[in-house]
CSV table of C-alpha atoms in Angstrom, one decimal:
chain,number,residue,atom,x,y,z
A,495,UNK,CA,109.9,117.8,82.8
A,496,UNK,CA,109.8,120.0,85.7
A,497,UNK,CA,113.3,121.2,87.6
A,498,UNK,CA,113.0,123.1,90.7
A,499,UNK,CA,114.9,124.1,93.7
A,500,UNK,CA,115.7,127.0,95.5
A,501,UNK,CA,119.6,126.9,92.9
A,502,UNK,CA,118.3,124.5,90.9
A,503,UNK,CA,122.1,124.5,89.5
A,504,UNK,CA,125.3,123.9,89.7
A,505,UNK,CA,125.1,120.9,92.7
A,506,UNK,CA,127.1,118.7,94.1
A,507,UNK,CA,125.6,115.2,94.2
A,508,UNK,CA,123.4,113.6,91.8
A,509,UNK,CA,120.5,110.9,93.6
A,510,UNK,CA,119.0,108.8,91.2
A,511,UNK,CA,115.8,106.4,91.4
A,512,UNK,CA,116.3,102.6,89.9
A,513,UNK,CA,113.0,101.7,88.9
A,514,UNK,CA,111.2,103.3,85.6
A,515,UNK,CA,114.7,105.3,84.9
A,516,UNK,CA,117.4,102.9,84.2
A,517,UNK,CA,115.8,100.0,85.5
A,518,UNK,CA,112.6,98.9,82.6
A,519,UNK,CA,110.7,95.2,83.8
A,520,UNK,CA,108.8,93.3,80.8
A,521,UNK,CA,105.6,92.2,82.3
A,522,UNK,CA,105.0,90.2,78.5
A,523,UNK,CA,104.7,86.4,80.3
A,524,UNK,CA,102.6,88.1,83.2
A,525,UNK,CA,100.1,89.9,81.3
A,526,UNK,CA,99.7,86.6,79.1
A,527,UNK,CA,99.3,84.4,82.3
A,528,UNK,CA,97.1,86.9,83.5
A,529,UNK,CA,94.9,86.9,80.4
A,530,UNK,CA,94.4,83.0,80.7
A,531,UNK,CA,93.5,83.6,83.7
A,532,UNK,CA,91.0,85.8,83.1
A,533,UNK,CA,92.5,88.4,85.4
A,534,UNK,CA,92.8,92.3,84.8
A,535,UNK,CA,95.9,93.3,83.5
A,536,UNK,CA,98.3,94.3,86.4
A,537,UNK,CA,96.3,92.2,89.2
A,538,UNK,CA,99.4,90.1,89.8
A,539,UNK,CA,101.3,94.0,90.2
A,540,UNK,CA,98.9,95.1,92.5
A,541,UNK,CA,98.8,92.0,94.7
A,542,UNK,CA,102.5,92.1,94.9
A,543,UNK,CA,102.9,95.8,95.9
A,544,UNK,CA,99.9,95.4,98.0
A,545,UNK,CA,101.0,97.9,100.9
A,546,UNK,CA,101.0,94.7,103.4
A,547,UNK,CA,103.1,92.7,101.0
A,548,UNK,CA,104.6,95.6,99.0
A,549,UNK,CA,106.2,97.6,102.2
A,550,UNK,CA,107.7,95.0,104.3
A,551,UNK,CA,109.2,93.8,101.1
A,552,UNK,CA,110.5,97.4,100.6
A,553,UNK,CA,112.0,97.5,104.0
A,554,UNK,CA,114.1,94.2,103.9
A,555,UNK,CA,111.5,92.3,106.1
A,556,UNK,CA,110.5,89.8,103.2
A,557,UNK,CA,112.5,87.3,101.5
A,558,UNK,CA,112.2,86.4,97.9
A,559,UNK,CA,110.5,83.2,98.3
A,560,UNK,CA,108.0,84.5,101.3
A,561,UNK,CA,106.8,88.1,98.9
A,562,UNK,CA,106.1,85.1,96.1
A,563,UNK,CA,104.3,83.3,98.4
A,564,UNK,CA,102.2,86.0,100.1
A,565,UNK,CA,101.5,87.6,96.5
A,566,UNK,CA,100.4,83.9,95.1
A,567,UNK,CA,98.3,83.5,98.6
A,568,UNK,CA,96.3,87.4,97.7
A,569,UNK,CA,95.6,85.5,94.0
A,570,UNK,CA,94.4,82.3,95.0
A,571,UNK,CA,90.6,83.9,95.7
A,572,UNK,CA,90.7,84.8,92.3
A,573,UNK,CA,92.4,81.6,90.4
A,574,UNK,CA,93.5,78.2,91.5
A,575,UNK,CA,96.3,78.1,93.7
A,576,UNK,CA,99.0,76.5,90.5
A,577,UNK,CA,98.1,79.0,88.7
A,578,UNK,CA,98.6,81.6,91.4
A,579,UNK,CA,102.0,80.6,92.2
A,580,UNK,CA,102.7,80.3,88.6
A,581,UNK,CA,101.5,84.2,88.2
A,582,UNK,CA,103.7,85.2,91.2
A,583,UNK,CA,106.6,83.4,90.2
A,584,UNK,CA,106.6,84.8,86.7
A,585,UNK,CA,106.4,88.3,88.0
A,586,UNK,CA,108.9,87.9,90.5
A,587,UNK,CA,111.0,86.4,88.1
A,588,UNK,CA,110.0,89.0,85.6
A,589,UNK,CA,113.2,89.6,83.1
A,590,UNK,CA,114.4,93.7,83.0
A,591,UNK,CA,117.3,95.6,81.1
A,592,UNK,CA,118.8,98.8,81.3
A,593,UNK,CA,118.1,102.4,79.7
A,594,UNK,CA,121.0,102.9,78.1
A,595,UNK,CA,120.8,106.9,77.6
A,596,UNK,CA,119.9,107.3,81.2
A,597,UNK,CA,122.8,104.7,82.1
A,598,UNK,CA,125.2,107.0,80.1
A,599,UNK,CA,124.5,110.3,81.4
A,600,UNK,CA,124.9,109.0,85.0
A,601,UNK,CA,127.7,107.6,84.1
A,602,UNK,CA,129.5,111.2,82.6
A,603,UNK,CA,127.7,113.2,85.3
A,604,UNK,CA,129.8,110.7,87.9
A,605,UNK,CA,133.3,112.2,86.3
A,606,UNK,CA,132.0,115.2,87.9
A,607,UNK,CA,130.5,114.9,90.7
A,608,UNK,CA,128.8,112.0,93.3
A,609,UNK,CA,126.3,109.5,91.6
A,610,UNK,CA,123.8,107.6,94.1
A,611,UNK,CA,120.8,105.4,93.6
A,612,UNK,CA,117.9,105.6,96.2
A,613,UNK,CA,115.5,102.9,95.9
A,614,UNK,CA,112.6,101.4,97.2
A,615,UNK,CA,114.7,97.8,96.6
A,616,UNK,CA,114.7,94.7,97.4
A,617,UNK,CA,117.0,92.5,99.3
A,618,UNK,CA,118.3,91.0,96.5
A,619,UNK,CA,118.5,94.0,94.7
A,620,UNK,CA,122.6,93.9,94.3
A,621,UNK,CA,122.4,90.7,92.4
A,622,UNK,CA,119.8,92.0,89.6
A,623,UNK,CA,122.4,95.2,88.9
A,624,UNK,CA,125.3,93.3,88.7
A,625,UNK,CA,123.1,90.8,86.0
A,626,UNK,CA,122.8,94.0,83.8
A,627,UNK,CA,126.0,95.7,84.8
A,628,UNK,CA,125.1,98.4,86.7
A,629,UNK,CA,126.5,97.1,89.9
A,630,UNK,CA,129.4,99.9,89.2
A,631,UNK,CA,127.1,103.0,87.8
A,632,UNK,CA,126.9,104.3,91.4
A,633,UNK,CA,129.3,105.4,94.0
A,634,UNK,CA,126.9,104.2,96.4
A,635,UNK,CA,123.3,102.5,96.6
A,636,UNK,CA,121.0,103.4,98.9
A,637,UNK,CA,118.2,100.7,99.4
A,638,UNK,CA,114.9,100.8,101.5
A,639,UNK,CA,115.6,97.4,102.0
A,640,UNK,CA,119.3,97.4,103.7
A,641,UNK,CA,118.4,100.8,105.6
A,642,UNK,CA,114.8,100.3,106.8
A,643,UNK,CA,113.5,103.3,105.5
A,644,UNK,CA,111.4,103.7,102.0
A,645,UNK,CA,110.7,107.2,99.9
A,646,UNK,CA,109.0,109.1,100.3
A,647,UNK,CA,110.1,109.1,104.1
A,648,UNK,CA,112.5,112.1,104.5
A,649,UNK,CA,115.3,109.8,106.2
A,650,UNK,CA,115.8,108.0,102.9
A,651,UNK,CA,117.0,111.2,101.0
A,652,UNK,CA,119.3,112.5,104.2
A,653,UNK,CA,121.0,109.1,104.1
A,654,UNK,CA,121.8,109.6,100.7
A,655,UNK,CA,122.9,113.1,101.0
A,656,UNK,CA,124.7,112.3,104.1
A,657,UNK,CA,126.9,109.4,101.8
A,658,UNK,CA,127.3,111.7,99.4
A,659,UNK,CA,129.2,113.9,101.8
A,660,UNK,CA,126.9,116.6,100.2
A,661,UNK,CA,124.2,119.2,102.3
A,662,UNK,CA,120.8,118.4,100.9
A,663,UNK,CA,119.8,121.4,99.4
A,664,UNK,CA,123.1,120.9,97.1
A,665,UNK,CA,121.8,117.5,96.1
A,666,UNK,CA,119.8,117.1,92.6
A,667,UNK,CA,117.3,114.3,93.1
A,668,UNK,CA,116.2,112.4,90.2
A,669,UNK,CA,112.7,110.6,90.2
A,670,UNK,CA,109.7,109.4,88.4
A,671,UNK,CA,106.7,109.2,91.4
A,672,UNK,CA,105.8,112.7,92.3
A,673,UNK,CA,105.4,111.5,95.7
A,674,UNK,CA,109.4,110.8,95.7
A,675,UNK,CA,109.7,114.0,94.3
A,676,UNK,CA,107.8,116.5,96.1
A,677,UNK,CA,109.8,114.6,99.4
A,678,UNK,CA,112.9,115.9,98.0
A,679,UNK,CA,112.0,119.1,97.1
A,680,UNK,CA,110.8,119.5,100.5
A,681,UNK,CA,114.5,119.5,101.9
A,682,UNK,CA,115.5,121.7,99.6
A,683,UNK,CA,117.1,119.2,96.6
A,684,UNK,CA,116.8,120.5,94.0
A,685,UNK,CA,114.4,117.8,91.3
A,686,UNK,CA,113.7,116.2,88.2
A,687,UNK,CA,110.7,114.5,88.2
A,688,UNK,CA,112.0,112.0,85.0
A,689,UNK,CA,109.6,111.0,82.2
A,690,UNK,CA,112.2,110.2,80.2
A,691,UNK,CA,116.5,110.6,79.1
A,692,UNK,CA,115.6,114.0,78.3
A,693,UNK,CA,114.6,115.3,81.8
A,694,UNK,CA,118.1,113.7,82.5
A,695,UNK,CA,119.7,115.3,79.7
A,696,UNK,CA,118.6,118.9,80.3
A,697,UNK,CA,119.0,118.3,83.8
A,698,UNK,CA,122.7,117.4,84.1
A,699,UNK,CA,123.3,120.1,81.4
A,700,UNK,CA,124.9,122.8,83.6
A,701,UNK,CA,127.2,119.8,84.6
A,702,UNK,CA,128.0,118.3,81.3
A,703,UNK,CA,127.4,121.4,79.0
A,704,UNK,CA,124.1,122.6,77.2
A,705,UNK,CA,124.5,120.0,74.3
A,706,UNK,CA,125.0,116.6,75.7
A,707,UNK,CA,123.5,113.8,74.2
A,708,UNK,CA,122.6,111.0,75.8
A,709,UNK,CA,124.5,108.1,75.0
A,710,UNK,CA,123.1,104.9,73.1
A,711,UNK,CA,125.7,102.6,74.3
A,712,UNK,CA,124.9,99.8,77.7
């Protein structure tokens, strides 16, 4: 867990990633469809987040049914086209739950101070919190997809700070791609790049005091 920043504490606004900190996806029917197949594990991933299908999607320039379609057309070289559309379905439809000791500690770091989430989201990105109840964690979301800019671009991170009412440099920025990470830190925010509740934990401890625990409750 690394935290840097020019005062890497106290701040003023928390901006947390989705994806791979409270957000977990299980790829279980994918990687089974993609063993019958006879597919590497993770093709249906990469054809998906391909940077032709994977950044319009990002930006809000893809609907649900057209980034299933393009990712089924990048497979169909590879398998029949049923069974394509079947692989791009299941992942797009892949099920996902929260982290609940990341969840928590948000939630008690947003008695203190502003909470945001900055994502590289999808359009429908509002409906899949609200299924795991975490279209209230935030005071605000900021998604790629509804203001046309994706991280690592700098303009991502200002919006946030700018909605937090907060100067960057008094933002900490929470993220687990050191590409998203080393973006922040170059306006100043101070970081976390998260591997796991812990980072969190010892993060938000000069908010929440040096022994909080990360809650095990949704």
């Amino acid at each position: 867990m690394t935290i840097s920043g020019p005062d890497a504490a106290p701040f003023d606004a928390v901006l947390c990633d989705i994806d791979d900190v409270i957000r977990f996806y299980d790829v279980t029917e994918v990687t089974r469809l993609e063993h019958a197949a006879g597919l590497p594990v993770g093709s249906t991933a990469a054809a998906g987040f391909a940077p032709e299908r994977g950044r319009p999607l990002v930006l809000g320039r893809l609907t649900k049914d057209a980034w299933v379609g393009a990712t089924a057309a990048a497979l169909a070289d590879r398998v029949p086209h049923d069974r394509a559309v079947e692989l791009a379905a299941a992942f797009a439809g892949a099920p996902f739950r929260a982290e609940p000791g990341a969840v928590g500690l948000l939630r008690r770091a947003r008695e203190h101070c502003p909470v945001l989430l900055v994502t590289n989201g999808t359009p429908w990105l509002d409906e899949d919190l609200a299924r795991v109840g975490l279209d209230g964690l935030a005071d605000d979301v900021v998604n790629s997809s509804r203001v046309g800019v994706a991280k690592p671009d700098p303009g991502i991170y200002l919006i946030a700070a700018a909605r937090a009412g907060v100067d960057p440099a008094r933002c900490l920025f929470v993220d687990d791609r050191a590409e998203n990470v080393r973006a922040a830190a170059a306006l100043g925010m101070a970081t976390v790049h998260y591997h796991g509740p812990a980072d969190l934990r010892a993060a938000l401890a000069p908010l929440l005091g040096p022994a909080v625990e990360a809650p095990t409750g949704p």
